[in-house]
Amino acid sequence: MTAADFGVNPTTATSPEQYVILLRRIRDQSGLAYREIARRAQRNGDVLPASTLATMLGRPTLPRRDLVSALLRACGVPDERAAEWLTVWGRLAAARTAARPPAAAPSGRPGHVPVAPAARTTGPSGPVAGPGAEGLGPTSHPQRSAALRLIPAGGGTGTAGPARGRAAASGAGRDRAVLRGLPSPVADEARPADGGSGAPVPYQLPPAPPLMVGRSAEIDRLLAATETDAAVCLVEGAGGVGKSALALHVAHRIVGRYDGGCLYADLRGATDGIAAAEPADVLGRFLRALGAPALPASLDEASALLRTWTAERGVLVVLDNAASAAQVRPLLASGPGCTTLITSRWMLPDLDTTARIRLDPLPDDAAHALLAGLTGAQRVQAEPAAAATVVRRCGGLPLALRIVGARAAARPDAPLTGLAERMDDEGMRLDVLEVGDLSVRASLHLGYQAFGDARQGERRQAARLFRLAALPDWTHVTSYGCAALADLPVAATERALDALVDAHLIESAGGDRYRFHDVVRLYARERARATDDPSHREEALGRLTAWLLAATIRAARLLYPDDRFGIGEPAGPARPGPPLGDAADAWAWFEREHTNLLLVARQQTAAGRTLTEVRDLALVAAKFLDYAGHIAEQQQFGHLAFAAASRSDDRSGAASGLNIAAVALLRQGRLDEAIPILKRCLAVQRELGDRSREAAILNNLGNALRDSGDLAGALHHLQAALVIRRQLGHRHKEGSVLDNLALVYQRLGDYSQAIACHEAGRAVADGGTDPLREAQALVNFAETLRASGDHRAAIGRAAESLEICRRYEHQRGIGLALQVLGDAHAGLGHLSVARRHWREALDRLDGLDPQACARLRTALAPATPPAAPR
């Protein structure tokens, strides 16, 4: 099928712009890429380079006749139809010629005035040729741009009559200061007559990316930013995240706006083994592309000349892969009709821009769509699990997905499962993410080598921190933790982290927290194995574990000042920790760091290192995890403490670890599993004579028996725990046992005894030193009052508990207090108020207390009669 079959009628064109639009339609409907059209033109004996074609179809001016003819033949337009196109071209060309002003008149473009040929003048270093001098440009063009012409050294010759006055009005004084002695471009060189010969308009853009997925918001932002006069737009992000692809995609969409064409340079700011491009070299290439007859010797003069040559033309400049702001500044086009797009893996905070766009990894849905586009939608649909694994392991990096897509395309019959399995292996993943000259490892190395190969001490320090910070299995990196890890002062650590963030090797997560991209972490660990001795890596992890334990103990002391957790004080030098002023700060710290504590403890236990610290970390963190409702982590910490203590032949510590795990089972309602474990732990502690830990297990076993319905057994064990704690003088722990006894009496229906135990427990509490324990006791007291029928008193106690928990943002405590408030209001018949409290309680407790959530869902079910959820 030829273009003629689509009914494109050239006779409808009444202007060059409409004519070009119709030519673009011919090209679009042919389905041929620019390069294919160029190849076909060459076979036809025509000259139509792809870059020339792109420029021709991107400008609103009438193309040369030979280019139109070559395009039509390459697209398969029959000769008789091509003749119609050329007839229309002749009509438009004739109309353009008739409208052109006489040669001696102004060109009609803003800022152009007639200028007499300048005389040969004397510059700072001797004679300087004017634009009519031999070898520097033709003398047959009387028109000169007022902004571009030479100003004679004396300032009073070379212009005459009205032209001189208009030049002064357009800023000749500035030109004299900047351009004296520099060669002047000729108007017709800068903008060759349409259809004639002359210096070609530069079109240096590399091809646009074939697929652009998941970047709609960023594309829209960048397109909007380019509408600003003299726009300077920076696209920054990590290596492999798709910065160049985005910039080129947008550049190809907007290049038609710029009559002066497009300049492109890879500044090699992150190119392995190749020095970054020198601005002077890039300026030289740009000026030659624009047709400048000679180049100034100094960088400043060349930069000024670039701005002069681009000012009136309207030029798009794309500076890819910038190394620094200093490299970029001389290359900026500042004319109102110009736009500069810059990409860099550095933030370049010292570069003045009109827009900054940070590019993050693709979200999963966009990454999945990109993988489907690269490998074929049918393959992705046929193996959804394998495709999901590949997407997850690529971490949203378009470069990684491109590499995987290339690998899959090279073996179209191979299942994706094998590729997914290799990517699941951390030891193989970076090897899989290499194909041809595409390599995620190489891309990351470019950013790292700016630090690892640097001579400056601070940058090499940042490289070492980058390697060491990737060793722990933590989800977030902190400056205090990194300072302990690398044995550095906190201030130096913060500077190193800031430098790594600026290079997009790590990401800021807000506050004092940072994170690694998964693929970047693998690369950093690889560098650590290649660079740092194993003993140094182990020592770093040991320092971090010791610091985490010390910080955890400090936070726990603020929350539970009377509890010693049965461990000694941390050994080793004290290191700075996060600023924790009160219990609220400590609770917030635990909420931020509890996952990191677990992951580092698991990593060290698996390696058989710092086992005593792991055991103690579990014993201290367990109370917070229990209060907060992080049941799964509580159970895992218990097993880690058991494993660490067992490997150290610490039977008491192993039993304490199992006690932690058993309490987590109680919170899940798994009483049949928890009770036998607690009984075994009790036997061990009695055998070892550890009375404090025996009391703790008796307390937990009493609660478990109460919940199982064995109220007599519960009373027996709780009363035994109370006796031991009184004998040991652990007055602060008597309150919790009395509170638990009260709940047993409540179940027995002995409300007077239950209330007496609650009151006694509150009386022995040491003046609110453990506010979260007080909040738990208050909500238990409220539940007893509600069960006894005193709903208003129950509301009062529950409200006190709620106030404390809200102060600390204790989500589980807030949820339990709201639940009892709802129960009490339901008892008073305030059903709408009760349901409001229950709904908020369910929101707070979801994922933190499965048993409470089950009761709340039952209470909120539509068919439930108006009664409390008990």
JSON list of C-alpha atoms in Angstrom, two decimals, residues 80-201:
[
{"chain": "A", "resi": 80, "resn": "GLU", "atom": "CA", "xyz": [2.28, 11.01, -10.83]},
{"chain": "A", "resi": 81, "resn": "ARG", "atom": "CA", "xyz": [1.38, 11.74, -7.21]},
{"chain": "A", "resi": 82, "resn": "ALA", "atom": "CA", "xyz": [4.90, 12.96, -6.47]},
{"chain": "A", "resi": 83, "resn": "ALA", "atom": "CA", "xyz": [4.56, 15.42, -9.35]},
{"chain": "A", "resi": 84, "resn": "GLU", "atom": "CA", "xyz": [1.53, 16.95, -7.61]},
{"chain": "A", "resi": 85, "resn": "TRP", "atom": "CA", "xyz": [3.55, 17.38, -4.43]},
{"chain": "A", "resi": 86, "resn": "LEU", "atom": "CA", "xyz": [6.35, 19.13, -6.32]},
{"chain": "A", "resi": 87, "resn": "THR", "atom": "CA", "xyz": [3.89, 21.39, -8.13]},
{"chain": "A", "resi": 88, "resn": "VAL", "atom": "CA", "xyz": [2.52, 22.54, -4.79]},
{"chain": "A", "resi": 89, "resn": "TRP", "atom": "CA", "xyz": [6.08, 22.98, -3.53]},
{"chain": "A", "resi": 90, "resn": "GLY", "atom": "CA", "xyz": [6.80, 25.29, -6.48]},
{"chain": "A", "resi": 91, "resn": "ARG", "atom": "CA", "xyz": [3.70, 27.38, -5.75]},
{"chain": "A", "resi": 92, "resn": "LEU", "atom": "CA", "xyz": [4.65, 27.81, -2.07]},
{"chain": "A", "resi": 93, "resn": "ALA", "atom": "CA", "xyz": [8.28, 28.58, -2.94]},
{"chain": "A", "resi": 94, "resn": "ALA", "atom": "CA", "xyz": [7.18, 31.27, -5.43]},
{"chain": "A", "resi": 95, "resn": "ALA", "atom": "CA", "xyz": [4.89, 32.84, -2.83]},
{"chain": "A", "resi": 96, "resn": "ARG", "atom": "CA", "xyz": [7.73, 32.89, -0.33]},
{"chain": "A", "resi": 97, "resn": "THR", "atom": "CA", "xyz": [10.11, 34.55, -2.80]},
{"chain": "A", "resi": 98, "resn": "ALA", "atom": "CA", "xyz": [7.54, 37.22, -3.68]},
{"chain": "A", "resi": 99, "resn": "ALA", "atom": "CA", "xyz": [7.11, 38.04, 0.01]},
{"chain": "A", "resi": 100, "resn": "ARG", "atom": "CA", "xyz": [10.86, 38.28, 0.72]},
{"chain": "A", "resi": 101, "resn": "PRO", "atom": "CA", "xyz": [12.13, 41.88, 1.29]},
{"chain": "A", "resi": 102, "resn": "PRO", "atom": "CA", "xyz": [14.87, 43.39, -0.90]},
{"chain": "A", "resi": 103, "resn": "ALA", "atom": "CA", "xyz": [18.41, 42.40, -0.09]},
{"chain": "A", "resi": 104, "resn": "ALA", "atom": "CA", "xyz": [19.26, 45.80, 1.41]},
{"chain": "A", "resi": 105, "resn": "ALA", "atom": "CA", "xyz": [16.17, 45.85, 3.64]},
{"chain": "A", "resi": 106, "resn": "PRO", "atom": "CA", "xyz": [15.89, 44.34, 7.14]},
{"chain": "A", "resi": 107, "resn": "SER", "atom": "CA", "xyz": [15.21, 40.63, 7.20]},
{"chain": "A", "resi": 108, "resn": "GLY", "atom": "CA", "xyz": [11.96, 40.98, 9.08]},
{"chain": "A", "resi": 109, "resn": "ARG", "atom": "CA", "xyz": [13.18, 38.82, 11.99]},
{"chain": "A", "resi": 110, "resn": "PRO", "atom": "CA", "xyz": [13.29, 40.60, 15.35]},
{"chain": "A", "resi": 111, "resn": "GLY", "atom": "CA", "xyz": [16.59, 42.25, 16.09]},
{"chain": "A", "resi": 112, "resn": "HIS", "atom": "CA", "xyz": [17.94, 42.32, 12.48]},
{"chain": "A", "resi": 113, "resn": "VAL", "atom": "CA", "xyz": [19.07, 45.63, 10.94]},
{"chain": "A", "resi": 114, "resn": "PRO", "atom": "CA", "xyz": [21.10, 46.46, 7.83]},
{"chain": "A", "resi": 115, "resn": "VAL", "atom": "CA", "xyz": [24.76, 46.81, 8.67]},
{"chain": "A", "resi": 116, "resn": "ALA", "atom": "CA", "xyz": [27.57, 47.94, 6.40]},
{"chain": "A", "resi": 117, "resn": "PRO", "atom": "CA", "xyz": [30.55, 45.58, 6.13]},
{"chain": "A", "resi": 118, "resn": "ALA", "atom": "CA", "xyz": [32.82, 46.23, 9.06]},
{"chain": "A", "resi": 119, "resn": "ALA", "atom": "CA", "xyz": [36.32, 47.48, 8.44]},
{"chain": "A", "resi": 120, "resn": "ARG", "atom": "CA", "xyz": [39.37, 45.59, 9.50]},
{"chain": "A", "resi": 121, "resn": "THR", "atom": "CA", "xyz": [40.13, 46.66, 13.06]},
{"chain": "A", "resi": 122, "resn": "THR", "atom": "CA", "xyz": [42.74, 46.08, 15.68]},
{"chain": "A", "resi": 123, "resn": "GLY", "atom": "CA", "xyz": [42.08, 43.77, 18.58]},
{"chain": "A", "resi": 124, "resn": "PRO", "atom": "CA", "xyz": [44.01, 43.21, 21.79]},
{"chain": "A", "resi": 125, "resn": "SER", "atom": "CA", "xyz": [46.53, 40.95, 20.06]},
{"chain": "A", "resi": 126, "resn": "GLY", "atom": "CA", "xyz": [46.88, 42.72, 16.74]},
{"chain": "A", "resi": 127, "resn": "PRO", "atom": "CA", "xyz": [44.83, 42.95, 13.58]},
{"chain": "A", "resi": 128, "resn": "VAL", "atom": "CA", "xyz": [41.45, 41.26, 13.64]},
{"chain": "A", "resi": 129, "resn": "ALA", "atom": "CA", "xyz": [39.58, 40.52, 10.43]},
{"chain": "A", "resi": 130, "resn": "GLY", "atom": "CA", "xyz": [36.10, 41.90, 9.99]},
{"chain": "A", "resi": 131, "resn": "PRO", "atom": "CA", "xyz": [33.35, 39.75, 8.55]},
{"chain": "A", "resi": 132, "resn": "GLY", "atom": "CA", "xyz": [34.36, 40.71, 5.03]},
{"chain": "A", "resi": 133, "resn": "ALA", "atom": "CA", "xyz": [37.97, 39.60, 5.45]},
{"chain": "A", "resi": 134, "resn": "GLU", "atom": "CA", "xyz": [39.29, 36.75, 3.39]},
{"chain": "A", "resi": 135, "resn": "GLY", "atom": "CA", "xyz": [38.83, 33.32, 4.92]},
{"chain": "A", "resi": 136, "resn": "LEU", "atom": "CA", "xyz": [36.32, 34.37, 7.58]},
{"chain": "A", "resi": 137, "resn": "GLY", "atom": "CA", "xyz": [33.08, 34.61, 5.62]},
{"chain": "A", "resi": 138, "resn": "PRO", "atom": "CA", "xyz": [31.45, 35.94, 2.47]},
{"chain": "A", "resi": 139, "resn": "THR", "atom": "CA", "xyz": [31.26, 39.68, 1.79]},
{"chain": "A", "resi": 140, "resn": "SER", "atom": "CA", "xyz": [28.16, 39.51, -0.37]},
{"chain": "A", "resi": 141, "resn": "HIS", "atom": "CA", "xyz": [25.66, 39.59, 2.50]},
{"chain": "A", "resi": 142, "resn": "PRO", "atom": "CA", "xyz": [24.92, 43.16, 3.59]},
{"chain": "A", "resi": 143, "resn": "GLN", "atom": "CA", "xyz": [22.45, 42.01, 6.30]},
{"chain": "A", "resi": 144, "resn": "ARG", "atom": "CA", "xyz": [23.92, 41.45, 9.76]},
{"chain": "A", "resi": 145, "resn": "SER", "atom": "CA", "xyz": [22.30, 40.77, 13.12]},
{"chain": "A", "resi": 146, "resn": "ALA", "atom": "CA", "xyz": [22.67, 43.72, 15.46]},
{"chain": "A", "resi": 147, "resn": "ALA", "atom": "CA", "xyz": [23.35, 41.26, 18.25]},
{"chain": "A", "resi": 148, "resn": "LEU", "atom": "CA", "xyz": [25.95, 39.35, 16.26]},
{"chain": "A", "resi": 149, "resn": "ARG", "atom": "CA", "xyz": [27.91, 41.88, 14.23]},
{"chain": "A", "resi": 150, "resn": "LEU", "atom": "CA", "xyz": [31.43, 43.02, 15.09]},
{"chain": "A", "resi": 151, "resn": "ILE", "atom": "CA", "xyz": [31.82, 46.32, 16.89]},
{"chain": "A", "resi": 152, "resn": "PRO", "atom": "CA", "xyz": [34.93, 48.21, 15.70]},
{"chain": "A", "resi": 153, "resn": "ALA", "atom": "CA", "xyz": [37.51, 48.76, 18.38]},
{"chain": "A", "resi": 154, "resn": "GLY", "atom": "CA", "xyz": [37.09, 52.52, 18.18]},
{"chain": "A", "resi": 155, "resn": "GLY", "atom": "CA", "xyz": [33.36, 52.24, 18.56]},
{"chain": "A", "resi": 156, "resn": "GLY", "atom": "CA", "xyz": [32.64, 54.84, 15.89]},
{"chain": "A", "resi": 157, "resn": "THR", "atom": "CA", "xyz": [33.13, 53.20, 12.49]},
{"chain": "A", "resi": 158, "resn": "GLY", "atom": "CA", "xyz": [31.55, 50.38, 10.59]},
{"chain": "A", "resi": 159, "resn": "THR", "atom": "CA", "xyz": [27.91, 51.52, 10.77]},
{"chain": "A", "resi": 160, "resn": "ALA", "atom": "CA", "xyz": [26.17, 54.55, 9.31]},
{"chain": "A", "resi": 161, "resn": "GLY", "atom": "CA", "xyz": [22.91, 56.42, 9.42]},
{"chain": "A", "resi": 162, "resn": "PRO", "atom": "CA", "xyz": [19.80, 54.88, 10.93]},
{"chain": "A", "resi": 163, "resn": "ALA", "atom": "CA", "xyz": [21.37, 51.46, 11.27]},
{"chain": "A", "resi": 164, "resn": "ARG", "atom": "CA", "xyz": [23.79, 52.72, 13.85]},
{"chain": "A", "resi": 165, "resn": "GLY", "atom": "CA", "xyz": [21.06, 54.16, 16.03]},
{"chain": "A", "resi": 166, "resn": "ARG", "atom": "CA", "xyz": [19.02, 50.92, 15.94]},
{"chain": "A", "resi": 167, "resn": "ALA", "atom": "CA", "xyz": [22.08, 48.92, 16.87]},
{"chain": "A", "resi": 168, "resn": "ALA", "atom": "CA", "xyz": [22.65, 51.09, 19.91]},
{"chain": "A", "resi": 169, "resn": "ALA", "atom": "CA", "xyz": [19.07, 50.61, 20.96]},
{"chain": "A", "resi": 170, "resn": "SER", "atom": "CA", "xyz": [19.42, 46.85, 20.81]},
{"chain": "A", "resi": 171, "resn": "GLY", "atom": "CA", "xyz": [22.37, 46.61, 23.21]},
{"chain": "A", "resi": 172, "resn": "ALA", "atom": "CA", "xyz": [25.47, 47.33, 21.15]},
{"chain": "A", "resi": 173, "resn": "GLY", "atom": "CA", "xyz": [27.29, 48.50, 24.27]},
{"chain": "A", "resi": 174, "resn": "ARG", "atom": "CA", "xyz": [27.01, 45.04, 25.76]},
{"chain": "A", "resi": 175, "resn": "ASP", "atom": "CA", "xyz": [28.14, 43.47, 22.48]},
{"chain": "A", "resi": 176, "resn": "ARG", "atom": "CA", "xyz": [31.15, 45.76, 22.41]},
{"chain": "A", "resi": 177, "resn": "ALA", "atom": "CA", "xyz": [32.21, 44.55, 25.85]},
{"chain": "A", "resi": 178, "resn": "VAL", "atom": "CA", "xyz": [31.77, 40.88, 25.07]},
{"chain": "A", "resi": 179, "resn": "LEU", "atom": "CA", "xyz": [32.40, 40.43, 21.37]},
{"chain": "A", "resi": 180, "resn": "ARG", "atom": "CA", "xyz": [34.98, 42.98, 20.29]},
{"chain": "A", "resi": 181, "resn": "GLY", "atom": "CA", "xyz": [37.38, 41.27, 17.91]},
{"chain": "A", "resi": 182, "resn": "LEU", "atom": "CA", "xyz": [35.30, 38.08, 17.57]},
{"chain": "A", "resi": 183, "resn": "PRO", "atom": "CA", "xyz": [34.15, 36.80, 14.17]},
{"chain": "A", "resi": 184, "resn": "SER", "atom": "CA", "xyz": [30.53, 37.61, 13.37]},
{"chain": "A", "resi": 185, "resn": "PRO", "atom": "CA", "xyz": [28.11, 35.06, 11.97]},
{"chain": "A", "resi": 186, "resn": "VAL", "atom": "CA", "xyz": [26.28, 35.95, 8.81]},
{"chain": "A", "resi": 187, "resn": "ALA", "atom": "CA", "xyz": [22.50, 35.98, 8.90]},
{"chain": "A", "resi": 188, "resn": "ASP", "atom": "CA", "xyz": [22.14, 33.71, 5.90]},
{"chain": "A", "resi": 189, "resn": "GLU", "atom": "CA", "xyz": [24.70, 31.28, 7.34]},
{"chain": "A", "resi": 190, "resn": "ALA", "atom": "CA", "xyz": [22.79, 31.08, 10.57]},
{"chain": "A", "resi": 191, "resn": "ARG", "atom": "CA", "xyz": [19.49, 30.59, 8.83]},
{"chain": "A", "resi": 192, "resn": "PRO", "atom": "CA", "xyz": [20.05, 29.43, 5.23]},
{"chain": "A", "resi": 193, "resn": "ALA", "atom": "CA", "xyz": [17.40, 30.42, 2.73]},
{"chain": "A", "resi": 194, "resn": "ASP", "atom": "CA", "xyz": [14.76, 27.71, 2.52]},
{"chain": "A", "resi": 195, "resn": "GLY", "atom": "CA", "xyz": [15.28, 25.55, -0.46]},
{"chain": "A", "resi": 196, "resn": "GLY", "atom": "CA", "xyz": [18.78, 26.90, -1.00]},
{"chain": "A", "resi": 197, "resn": "SER", "atom": "CA", "xyz": [22.22, 25.88, 0.05]},
{"chain": "A", "resi": 198, "resn": "GLY", "atom": "CA", "xyz": [24.19, 26.90, 3.14]},
{"chain": "A", "resi": 199, "resn": "ALA", "atom": "CA", "xyz": [25.30, 25.57, 6.53]},
{"chain": "A", "resi": 200, "resn": "PRO", "atom": "CA", "xyz": [22.84, 22.87, 7.62]},
{"chain": "A", "resi": 201, "resn": "VAL", "atom": "CA", "xyz": [20.71, 23.41, 10.71]}
]
